[in-house]
Amino acid sequence: MTIKTVTSIVYNCTTAFSLSLSDANATGYQLSGTAGSLTYGLFQDSARTIPWGNGTNGGNPQTGSGSGSVLIYASLLVPAATTIGSYTDSVNLTVSF
């Protein structure tokens, strides 16, 4: 089963900026729990083919100025044998001016 979701970052800034997400490992971001880990991806497009990045992990930072929003698309492949439990992760958003 694949779980897909989307969220947004809303901004209002008078200076041009770039947004980047903390680097994922080689296989993606990891949710960790007492029963193990689950890999997920964060993407810039709804087809989930362009990874979010910081310029070193296959994706590029997003740029903007003024008012608007940037979307983050997530995709989590849940294996059939996944143990029920709580899984967590932290992702850092960096804003550069």
PDB file as gemmi writes it, atoms N, CA and C in Angstrom:
CRYST1    1.000    1.000    1.000  90.00  90.00  90.00 P 1                      
ATOM      1  N   MET A   1       0.848  -1.170   0.000  1.00  0.00           N  
ATOM      2  CA  MET A   1       0.000   0.000   0.000  1.00  0.00           C  
ATOM      3  C   MET A   1       0.897   1.238   0.000  1.00  0.00           C  
ATOM      4  N   THR A   2       0.527   2.228  -0.766  1.00  0.00           N  
ATOM      5  CA  THR A   2       1.254   3.498  -0.797  1.00  0.00           C  
ATOM      6  C   THR A   2       0.361   4.591  -0.236  1.00  0.00           C  
ATOM      7  N   ILE A   3       0.894   5.330   0.718  1.00  0.00           N  
ATOM      8  CA  ILE A   3       0.185   6.467   1.302  1.00  0.00           C  
ATOM      9  C   ILE A   3       0.781   7.729   0.689  1.00  0.00           C  
ATOM     10  N   LYS A   4      -0.093   8.582   0.151  1.00  0.00           N  
ATOM     11  CA  LYS A   4       0.354   9.835  -0.449  1.00  0.00           C  
ATOM     12  C   LYS A   4      -0.358  10.994   0.232  1.00  0.00           C  
ATOM     13  N   THR A   5       0.389  12.071   0.450  1.00  0.00           N  
ATOM     14  CA  THR A   5      -0.191  13.262   1.045  1.00  0.00           C  
ATOM     15  C   THR A   5       0.547  14.482   0.523  1.00  0.00           C  
ATOM     16  N   VAL A   6      -0.010  15.651   0.772  1.00  0.00           N  
ATOM     17  CA  VAL A   6       0.622  16.902   0.347  1.00  0.00           C  
ATOM     18  C   VAL A   6       0.415  17.941   1.439  1.00  0.00           C  
ATOM     19  N   THR A   7       1.403  18.803   1.607  1.00  0.00           N  
ATOM     20  CA  THR A   7       1.299  19.916   2.538  1.00  0.00           C  
ATOM     21  C   THR A   7       1.918  21.134   1.885  1.00  0.00           C  
ATOM     22  N   SER A   8       1.759  22.283   2.495  1.00  0.00           N  
ATOM     23  CA  SER A   8       2.308  23.493   1.887  1.00  0.00           C  
ATOM     24  C   SER A   8       3.068  24.327   2.904  1.00  0.00           C  
ATOM     25  N   ILE A   9       3.981  25.113   2.379  1.00  0.00           N  
ATOM     26  CA  ILE A   9       4.691  26.125   3.148  1.00  0.00           C  
ATOM     27  C   ILE A   9       4.226  27.458   2.573  1.00  0.00           C  
ATOM     28  N   VAL A  10       3.602  28.265   3.403  1.00  0.00           N  
ATOM     29  CA  VAL A  10       3.096  29.562   2.972  1.00  0.00           C  
ATOM     30  C   VAL A  10       4.125  30.621   3.362  1.00  0.00           C  
ATOM     31  N   TYR A  11       4.418  31.548   2.447  1.00  0.00           N  
ATOM     32  CA  TYR A  11       5.411  32.569   2.735  1.00  0.00           C  
ATOM     33  C   TYR A  11       4.922  33.951   2.337  1.00  0.00           C  
ATOM     34  N   ASN A  12       5.486  34.947   2.999  1.00  0.00           N  
ATOM     35  CA  ASN A  12       5.269  36.359   2.686  1.00  0.00           C  
ATOM     36  C   ASN A  12       6.579  37.056   3.011  1.00  0.00           C  
ATOM     37  N   CYS A  13       7.368  37.325   1.979  1.00  0.00           N  
ATOM     38  CA  CYS A  13       8.729  37.812   2.181  1.00  0.00           C  
ATOM     39  C   CYS A  13       9.050  38.875   1.150  1.00  0.00           C  
ATOM     40  N   THR A  14       9.650  39.972   1.570  1.00  0.00           N  
ATOM     41  CA  THR A  14       9.986  41.052   0.646  1.00  0.00           C  
ATOM     42  C   THR A  14      11.331  40.838  -0.034  1.00  0.00           C  
ATOM     43  N   THR A  15      12.096  39.842   0.400  1.00  0.00           N  
ATOM     44  CA  THR A  15      13.418  39.549  -0.151  1.00  0.00           C  
ATOM     45  C   THR A  15      13.384  38.188  -0.846  1.00  0.00           C  
ATOM     46  N   ALA A  16      14.106  38.041  -1.936  1.00  0.00           N  
ATOM     47  CA  ALA A  16      14.209  36.732  -2.598  1.00  0.00           C  
ATOM     48  C   ALA A  16      14.862  35.728  -1.645  1.00  0.00           C  
ATOM     49  N   PHE A  17      14.436  34.479  -1.711  1.00  0.00           N  
ATOM     50  CA  PHE A  17      14.943  33.460  -0.795  1.00  0.00           C  
ATOM     51  C   PHE A  17      14.950  32.102  -1.482  1.00  0.00           C  
ATOM     52  N   SER A  18      15.589  31.141  -0.834  1.00  0.00           N  
ATOM     53  CA  SER A  18      15.508  29.750  -1.278  1.00  0.00           C  
ATOM     54  C   SER A  18      15.143  28.878  -0.082  1.00  0.00           C  
ATOM     55  N   LEU A  19      14.395  27.820  -0.363  1.00  0.00           N  
ATOM     56  CA  LEU A  19      13.969  26.854   0.655  1.00  0.00           C  
ATOM     57  C   LEU A  19      14.585  25.512   0.318  1.00  0.00           C  
ATOM     58  N   SER A  20      15.186  24.867   1.293  1.00  0.00           N  
ATOM     59  CA  SER A  20      15.716  23.527   1.073  1.00  0.00           C  
ATOM     60  C   SER A  20      15.370  22.651   2.273  1.00  0.00           C  
ATOM     61  N   LEU A  21      15.290  21.354   2.011  1.00  0.00           N  
ATOM     62  CA  LEU A  21      15.005  20.383   3.066  1.00  0.00           C  
ATOM     63  C   LEU A  21      16.272  19.619   3.393  1.00  0.00           C  
ATOM     64  N   SER A  22      16.361  19.167   4.639  1.00  0.00           N  
ATOM     65  CA  SER A  22      17.529  18.394   5.040  1.00  0.00           C  
ATOM     66  C   SER A  22      17.697  17.190   4.127  1.00  0.00           C  
ATOM     67  N   ASP A  23      18.919  16.801   3.942  1.00  0.00           N  
ATOM     68  CA  ASP A  23      19.286  15.736   3.018  1.00  0.00           C  
ATOM     69  C   ASP A  23      18.750  14.387   3.473  1.00  0.00           C  
ATOM     70  N   ALA A  24      18.148  13.665   2.563  1.00  0.00           N  
ATOM     71  CA  ALA A  24      17.730  12.284   2.830  1.00  0.00           C  
ATOM     72  C   ALA A  24      18.941  11.375   2.649  1.00  0.00           C  
ATOM     73  N   ASN A  25      18.846  10.146   3.132  1.00  0.00           N  
ATOM     74  CA  ASN A  25      19.937   9.207   2.854  1.00  0.00           C  
ATOM     75  C   ASN A  25      19.758   8.646   1.437  1.00  0.00           C  
ATOM     76  N   ALA A  26      20.573   7.710   1.047  1.00  0.00           N  
ATOM     77  CA  ALA A  26      20.570   7.200  -0.332  1.00  0.00           C  
ATOM     78  C   ALA A  26      19.236   6.595  -0.756  1.00  0.00           C  
ATOM     79  N   THR A  27      18.447   6.077   0.182  1.00  0.00           N  
ATOM     80  CA  THR A  27      17.178   5.447  -0.175  1.00  0.00           C  
ATOM     81  C   THR A  27      15.966   6.313   0.141  1.00  0.00           C  
ATOM     82  N   GLY A  28      16.149   7.456   0.768  1.00  0.00           N  
ATOM     83  CA  GLY A  28      15.039   8.327   1.109  1.00  0.00           C  
ATOM     84  C   GLY A  28      15.078   8.717   2.569  1.00  0.00           C  
ATOM     85  N   TYR A  29      14.032   9.368   3.001  1.00  0.00           N  
ATOM     86  CA  TYR A  29      13.891   9.725   4.412  1.00  0.00           C  
ATOM     87  C   TYR A  29      13.434   8.489   5.182  1.00  0.00           C  
ATOM     88  N   GLN A  30      13.713   8.443   6.470  1.00  0.00           N  
ATOM     89  CA  GLN A  30      13.384   7.263   7.284  1.00  0.00           C  
ATOM     90  C   GLN A  30      12.499   7.636   8.461  1.00  0.00           C  
ATOM     91  N   LEU A  31      11.351   6.968   8.576  1.00  0.00           N  
ATOM     92  CA  LEU A  31      10.536   7.022   9.782  1.00  0.00           C  
ATOM     93  C   LEU A  31      11.044   5.916  10.686  1.00  0.00           C  
ATOM     94  N   SER A  32      11.370   6.229  11.917  1.00  0.00           N  
ATOM     95  CA  SER A  32      11.878   5.226  12.852  1.00  0.00           C  
ATOM     96  C   SER A  32      10.844   4.943  13.930  1.00  0.00           C  
ATOM     97  N   GLY A  33      10.735   3.678  14.290  1.00  0.00           N  
ATOM     98  CA  GLY A  33       9.814   3.270  15.347  1.00  0.00           C  
ATOM     99  C   GLY A  33      10.374   2.086  16.101  1.00  0.00           C  
ATOM    100  N   THR A  34       9.667   1.653  17.117  1.00  0.00           N  
ATOM    101  CA  THR A  34      10.130   0.531  17.931  1.00  0.00           C  
ATOM    102  C   THR A  34      10.159  -0.760  17.133  1.00  0.00           C  
ATOM    103  N   ALA A  35       9.390  -0.814  16.043  1.00  0.00           N  
ATOM    104  CA  ALA A  35       9.332  -2.035  15.237  1.00  0.00           C  
ATOM    105  C   ALA A  35      10.222  -1.964  13.999  1.00  0.00           C  
ATOM    106  N   GLY A  36      11.036  -0.921  13.875  1.00  0.00           N  
ATOM    107  CA  GLY A  36      11.891  -0.806  12.710  1.00  0.00           C  
ATOM    108  C   GLY A  36      11.761   0.551  12.052  1.00  0.00           C  
ATOM    109  N   SER A  37      11.939   0.593  10.733  1.00  0.00           N  
ATOM    110  CA  SER A  37      11.862   1.868  10.022  1.00  0.00           C  
ATOM    111  C   SER A  37      11.091   1.710   8.713  1.00  0.00           C  
ATOM    112  N   LEU A  38      10.593   2.838   8.240  1.00  0.00           N  
ATOM    113  CA  LEU A  38       9.873   2.914   6.969  1.00  0.00           C  
ATOM    114  C   LEU A  38      10.495   4.029   6.142  1.00  0.00           C  
ATOM    115  N   THR A  39      10.682   3.792   4.861  1.00  0.00           N  
ATOM    116  CA  THR A  39      11.276   4.778   3.970  1.00  0.00           C  
ATOM    117  C   THR A  39      10.180   5.566   3.259  1.00  0.00           C  
ATOM    118  N   TYR A  40      10.376   6.873   3.169  1.00  0.00           N  
ATOM    119  CA  TYR A  40       9.423   7.713   2.442  1.00  0.00           C  
ATOM    120  C   TYR A  40      10.177   8.756   1.641  1.00  0.00           C  
ATOM    121  N   GLY A  41       9.482   9.393   0.720  1.00  0.00           N  
ATOM    122  CA  GLY A  41      10.086  10.425  -0.109  1.00  0.00           C  
ATOM    123  C   GLY A  41       9.318  11.732  -0.010  1.00  0.00           C  
ATOM    124  N   LEU A  42      10.036  12.836  -0.196  1.00  0.00           N  
ATOM    125  CA  LEU A  42       9.448  14.173  -0.264  1.00  0.00           C  
ATOM    126  C   LEU A  42       9.777  14.749  -1.632  1.00  0.00           C  
ATOM    127  N   PHE A  43       8.746  15.229  -2.327  1.00  0.00           N  
ATOM    128  CA  PHE A  43       8.901  15.597  -3.729  1.00  0.00           C  
ATOM    129  C   PHE A  43       8.350  16.990  -4.013  1.00  0.00           C  
ATOM    130  N   GLN A  44       8.824  17.574  -5.131  1.00  0.00           N  
ATOM    131  CA  GLN A  44       8.399  18.904  -5.553  1.00  0.00           C  
ATOM    132  C   GLN A  44       7.210  18.875  -6.501  1.00  0.00           C  
ATOM    133  N   ASP A  45       6.877  17.712  -7.049  1.00  0.00           N  
ATOM    134  CA  ASP A  45       5.807  17.633  -8.041  1.00  0.00           C  
ATOM    135  C   ASP A  45       4.789  16.562  -7.663  1.00  0.00           C  
ATOM    136  N   SER A  46       3.590  16.704  -8.183  1.00  0.00           N  
ATOM    137  CA  SER A  46       2.509  15.777  -7.833  1.00  0.00           C  
ATOM    138  C   SER A  46       2.743  14.369  -8.368  1.00  0.00           C  
ATOM    139  N   ALA A  47       3.562  14.221  -9.411  1.00  0.00           N  
ATOM    140  CA  ALA A  47       3.898  12.890  -9.929  1.00  0.00           C  
ATOM    141  C   ALA A  47       4.930  12.193  -9.036  1.00  0.00           C  
ATOM    142  N   ARG A  48       5.489  12.960  -8.103  1.00  0.00           N  
ATOM    143  CA  ARG A  48       6.480  12.456  -7.144  1.00  0.00           C  
ATOM    144  C   ARG A  48       7.719  11.890  -7.847  1.00  0.00           C  
ATOM    145  N   THR A  49       8.230  12.677  -8.803  1.00  0.00           N  
ATOM    146  CA  THR A  49       9.433  12.280  -9.530  1.00  0.00           C  
ATOM    147  C   THR A  49      10.614  13.209  -9.277  1.00  0.00           C  
ATOM    148  N   ILE A  50      10.364  14.433  -8.797  1.00  0.00           N  
ATOM    149  CA  ILE A  50      11.438  15.391  -8.528  1.00  0.00           C  
ATOM    150  C   ILE A  50      11.597  15.521  -7.016  1.00  0.00           C  
ATOM    151  N   PRO A  51      12.683  14.984  -6.463  1.00  0.00           N  
ATOM    152  CA  PRO A  51      12.827  15.037  -5.007  1.00  0.00           C  
ATOM    153  C   PRO A  51      13.090  16.457  -4.512  1.00  0.00           C  
ATOM    154  N   TRP A  52      12.596  16.737  -3.313  1.00  0.00           N  
ATOM    155  CA  TRP A  52      12.988  17.965  -2.631  1.00  0.00           C  
ATOM    156  C   TRP A  52      14.441  17.796  -2.286  1.00  0.00           C  
ATOM    157  N   GLY A  53      15.161  18.860  -2.239  1.00  0.00           N  
ATOM    158  CA  GLY A  53      16.561  18.713  -1.925  1.00  0.00           C  
ATOM    159  C   GLY A  53      17.223  19.983  -1.462  1.00  0.00           C  
ATOM    160  N   ASN A  54      18.524  19.857  -1.335  1.00  0.00           N  
ATOM    161  CA  ASN A  54      19.353  20.983  -0.937  1.00  0.00           C  
ATOM    162  C   ASN A  54      20.461  21.221  -1.966  1.00  0.00           C  
ATOM    163  N   GLY A  55      20.324  20.604  -3.131  1.00  0.00           N  
ATOM    164  CA  GLY A  55      21.309  20.750  -4.184  1.00  0.00           C  
ATOM    165  C   GLY A  55      22.317  19.616  -4.243  1.00  0.00           C  
ATOM    166  N   THR A  56      22.308  18.736  -3.237  1.00  0.00           N  
ATOM    167  CA  THR A  56      23.274  17.632  -3.216  1.00  0.00           C  
ATOM    168  C   THR A  56      22.624  16.265  -3.290  1.00  0.00           C  
ATOM    169  N   ASN A  57      21.311  16.179  -3.189  1.00  0.00           N  
ATOM    170  CA  ASN A  57      20.648  14.870  -3.137  1.00  0.00           C  
ATOM    171  C   ASN A  57      19.696  14.628  -4.303  1.00  0.00           C  
ATOM    172  N   GLY A  58      19.982  15.216  -5.444  1.00  0.00           N  
ATOM    173  CA  GLY A  58      19.147  14.988  -6.613  1.00  0.00           C  
ATOM    174  C   GLY A  58      18.068  16.016  -6.812  1.00  0.00           C  
ATOM    175  N   GLY A  59      17.748  16.756  -5.789  1.00  0.00           N  
ATOM    176  CA  GLY A  59      16.749  17.802  -5.901  1.00  0.00           C  
ATOM    177  C   GLY A  59      17.392  19.152  -5.674  1.00  0.00           C  
ATOM    178  N   ASN A  60      16.718  20.190  -6.073  1.00  0.00           N  
ATOM    179  CA  ASN A  60      17.237  21.537  -5.884  1.00  0.00           C  
ATOM    180  C   ASN A  60      16.362  22.310  -4.920  1.00  0.00           C  
ATOM    181  N   PRO A  61      16.941  23.303  -4.247  1.00  0.00           N  
ATOM    182  CA  PRO A  61      16.128  24.182  -3.407  1.00  0.00           C  
ATOM    183  C   PRO A  61      15.085  24.909  -4.261  1.00  0.00           C  
ATOM    184  N   GLN A  62      14.001  25.300  -3.648  1.00  0.00           N  
ATOM    185  CA  GLN A  62      12.982  26.104  -4.307  1.00  0.00           C  
ATOM    186  C   GLN A  62      13.249  27.567  -3.997  1.00  0.00           C  
ATOM    187  N   THR A  63      12.965  28.441  -4.940  1.00  0.00           N  
ATOM    188  CA  THR A  63      13.183  29.867  -4.731  1.00  0.00           C  
ATOM    189  C   THR A  63      11.856  30.611  -4.794  1.00  0.00           C  
ATOM    190  N   GLY A  64      11.838  31.794  -4.208  1.00  0.00           N  
ATOM    191  CA  GLY A  64      10.633  32.594  -4.242  1.00  0.00           C  
ATOM    192  C   GLY A  64      10.877  33.990  -3.708  1.00  0.00           C  
ATOM    193  N   SER A  65       9.861  34.816  -3.818  1.00  0.00           N  
ATOM    194  CA  SER A  65       9.836  36.149  -3.222  1.00  0.00           C  
ATOM    195  C   SER A  65       8.390  36.604  -3.244  1.00  0.00           C  
ATOM    196  N   GLY A  66       8.085  37.602  -2.441  1.00  0.00           N  
ATOM    197  CA  GLY A  66       6.710  38.085  -2.367  1.00  0.00           C  
ATOM    198  C   GLY A  66       5.860  37.179  -1.497  1.00  0.00           C  
ATOM    199  N   SER A  67       4.631  36.926  -1.916  1.00  0.00           N  
ATOM    200  CA  SER A  67       3.707  36.070  -1.172  1.00  0.00           C  
ATOM    201  C   SER A  67       3.347  34.861  -2.024  1.00  0.00           C  
ATOM    202  N   GLY A  68       3.152  33.732  -1.384  1.00  0.00           N  
ATOM    203  CA  GLY A  68       2.766  32.536  -2.110  1.00  0.00           C  
ATOM    204  C   GLY A  68       2.906  31.299  -1.257  1.00  0.00           C  
ATOM    205  N   SER A  69       2.995  30.160  -1.910  1.00  0.00           N  
ATOM    206  CA  SER A  69       3.159  28.895  -1.189  1.00  0.00           C  
ATOM    207  C   SER A  69       3.951  27.919  -2.056  1.00  0.00           C  
ATOM    208  N   VAL A  70       4.571  26.979  -1.392  1.00  0.00           N  
ATOM    209  CA  VAL A  70       5.327  25.907  -2.033  1.00  0.00           C  
ATOM    210  C   VAL A  70       4.751  24.600  -1.512  1.00  0.00           C  
ATOM    211  N   LEU A  71       4.514  23.657  -2.400  1.00  0.00           N  
ATOM    212  CA  LEU A  71       3.947  22.371  -2.004  1.00  0.00           C  
ATOM    213  C   LEU A  71       5.030  21.330  -1.776  1.00  0.00           C  
ATOM    214  N   ILE A  72       4.793  20.462  -0.805  1.00  0.00           N  
ATOM    215  CA  ILE A  72       5.645  19.308  -0.542  1.00  0.00           C  
ATOM    216  C   ILE A  72       4.761  18.075  -0.657  1.00  0.00           C  
ATOM    217  N   TYR A  73       5.081  17.211  -1.613  1.00  0.00           N  
ATOM    218  CA  TYR A  73       4.339  15.981  -1.836  1.00  0.00           C  
ATOM    219  C   TYR A  73       5.095  14.833  -1.174  1.00  0.00           C  
ATOM    220  N   ALA A  74       4.399  14.012  -0.409  1.00  0.00           N  
ATOM    221  CA  ALA A  74       5.032  12.891   0.286  1.00  0.00           C  
ATOM    222  C   ALA A  74       4.455  11.576  -0.215  1.00  0.00           C  
ATOM    223  N   SER A  75       5.295  10.558  -0.209  1.00  0.00           N  
ATOM    224  CA  SER A  75       4.886   9.217  -0.604  1.00  0.00           C  
ATOM    225  C   SER A  75       5.559   8.206   0.314  1.00  0.00           C  
ATOM    226  N   LEU A  76       4.757   7.326   0.899  1.00  0.00           N  
ATOM    227  CA  LEU A  76       5.242   6.308   1.827  1.00  0.00           C  
ATOM    228  C   LEU A  76       4.747   4.952   1.363  1.00  0.00           C  
ATOM    229  N   LEU A  77       5.673   4.076   1.006  1.00  0.00           N  
ATOM    230  CA  LEU A  77       5.328   2.713   0.636  1.00  0.00           C  
ATOM    231  C   LEU A  77       5.323   1.881   1.916  1.00  0.00           C  
ATOM    232  N   VAL A  78       4.159   1.316   2.256  1.00  0.00           N  
ATOM    233  CA  VAL A  78       4.014   0.534   3.485  1.00  0.00           C  
ATOM    234  C   VAL A  78       3.987  -0.949   3.119  1.00  0.00           C  
ATOM    235  N   PRO A  79       5.057  -1.688   3.465  1.00  0.00           N  
ATOM    236  CA  PRO A  79       5.059  -3.125   3.183  1.00  0.00           C  
ATOM    237  C   PRO A  79       3.935  -3.841   3.923  1.00  0.00           C  
ATOM    238  N   ALA A  80       3.434  -4.933   3.360  1.00  0.00           N  
ATOM    239  CA  ALA A  80       2.327  -5.684   3.957  1.00  0.00           C  
ATOM    240  C   ALA A  80       2.663  -6.193   5.356  1.00  0.00           C  
ATOM    241  N   ALA A  81       3.924  -6.491   5.612  1.00  0.00           N  
ATOM    242  CA  ALA A  81       4.328  -7.057   6.907  1.00  0.00           C  
ATOM    243  C   ALA A  81       4.730  -5.993   7.919  1.00  0.00           C  
ATOM    244  N   THR A  82       4.326  -4.749   7.721  1.00  0.00           N  
ATOM    245  CA  THR A  82       4.696  -3.678   8.642  1.00  0.00           C  
ATOM    246  C   THR A  82       4.002  -3.862   9.984  1.00  0.00           C  
ATOM    247  N   THR A  83       4.773  -3.726  11.048  1.00  0.00           N  
ATOM    248  CA  THR A  83       4.236  -3.820  12.405  1.00  0.00           C  
ATOM    249  C   THR A  83       3.556  -2.511  12.771  1.00  0.00           C  
ATOM    250  N   ILE A  84       2.368  -2.621  13.344  1.00  0.00           N  
ATOM    251  CA  ILE A  84       1.634  -1.443  13.786  1.00  0.00           C  
ATOM    252  C   ILE A  84       2.397  -0.797  14.934  1.00  0.00           C  
ATOM    253  N   GLY A  85       2.483   0.517  14.917  1.00  0.00           N  
ATOM    254  CA  GLY A  85       3.184   1.239  15.970  1.00  0.00           C  
ATOM    255  C   GLY A  85       3.361   2.692  15.591  1.00  0.00           C  
ATOM    256  N   SER A  86       4.100   3.404  16.398  1.00  0.00           N  
ATOM    257  CA  SER A  86       4.390   4.816  16.136  1.00  0.00           C  
ATOM    258  C   SER A  86       5.733   4.935  15.441  1.00  0.00           C  
ATOM    259  N   TYR A  87       5.774   5.763  14.397  1.00  0.00           N  
ATOM    260  CA  TYR A  87       6.987   6.011  13.637  1.00  0.00           C  
ATOM    261  C   TYR A  87       7.164   7.521  13.534  1.00  0.00           C  
ATOM    262  N   THR A  88       8.375   8.020  13.731  1.00  0.00           N  
ATOM    263  CA  THR A  88       8.614   9.460  13.695  1.00  0.00           C  
ATOM    264  C   THR A  88       9.874   9.784  12.894  1.00  0.00           C  
ATOM    265  N   ASP A  89       9.948  11.027  12.451  1.00  0.00           N  
ATOM    266  CA  ASP A  89      11.132  11.543  11.786  1.00  0.00           C  
ATOM    267  C   ASP A  89      11.113  13.065  11.915  1.00  0.00           C  
ATOM    268  N   SER A  90      12.257  13.688  11.736  1.00  0.00           N  
ATOM    269  CA  SER A  90      12.373  15.150  11.700  1.00  0.00           C  
ATOM    270  C   SER A  90      13.043  15.550  10.403  1.00  0.00           C  
ATOM    271  N   VAL A  91      12.495  16.567   9.774  1.00  0.00           N  
ATOM    272  CA  VAL A  91      13.070  17.112   8.540  1.00  0.00           C  
ATOM    273  C   VAL A  91      13.261  18.599   8.778  1.00  0.00           C  
ATOM    274  N   ASN A  92      14.453  19.093   8.490  1.00  0.00           N  
ATOM    275  CA  ASN A  92      14.755  20.513   8.684  1.00  0.00           C  
ATOM    276  C   ASN A  92      14.500  21.293   7.401  1.00  0.00           C  
ATOM    277  N   LEU A  93      13.816  22.402   7.538  1.00  0.00           N  
ATOM    278  CA  LEU A  93      13.593  23.337   6.438  1.00  0.00           C  
ATOM    279  C   LEU A  93      14.542  24.511   6.639  1.00  0.00           C  
ATOM    280  N   THR A  94      15.360  24.805   5.632  1.00  0.00           N  
ATOM    281  CA  THR A  94      16.300  25.908   5.711  1.00  0.00           C  
ATOM    282  C   THR A  94      15.846  27.008   4.761  1.00  0.00           C  
ATOM    283  N   VAL A  95      15.772  28.234   5.277  1.00  0.00           N  
ATOM    284  CA  VAL A  95      15.433  29.394   4.474  1.00  0.00           C  
ATOM    285  C   VAL A  95      16.696  30.231   4.345  1.00  0.00           C  
ATOM    286  N   SER A  96      17.115  30.483   3.116  1.00  0.00           N  
ATOM    287  CA  SER A  96      18.325  31.266   2.858  1.00  0.00           C  
ATOM    288  C   SER A  96      17.958  32.548   2.118  1.00  0.00           C  
ATOM    289  N   PHE A  97      18.517  33.657   2.554  1.00  0.00           N  
ATOM    290  CA  PHE A  97      18.262  34.952   1.927  1.00  0.00           C  
ATOM    291  C   PHE A  97      19.477  35.405   1.160  1.00  0.00           C  
TER     292      PHE A  97                                                      
END                                                                             
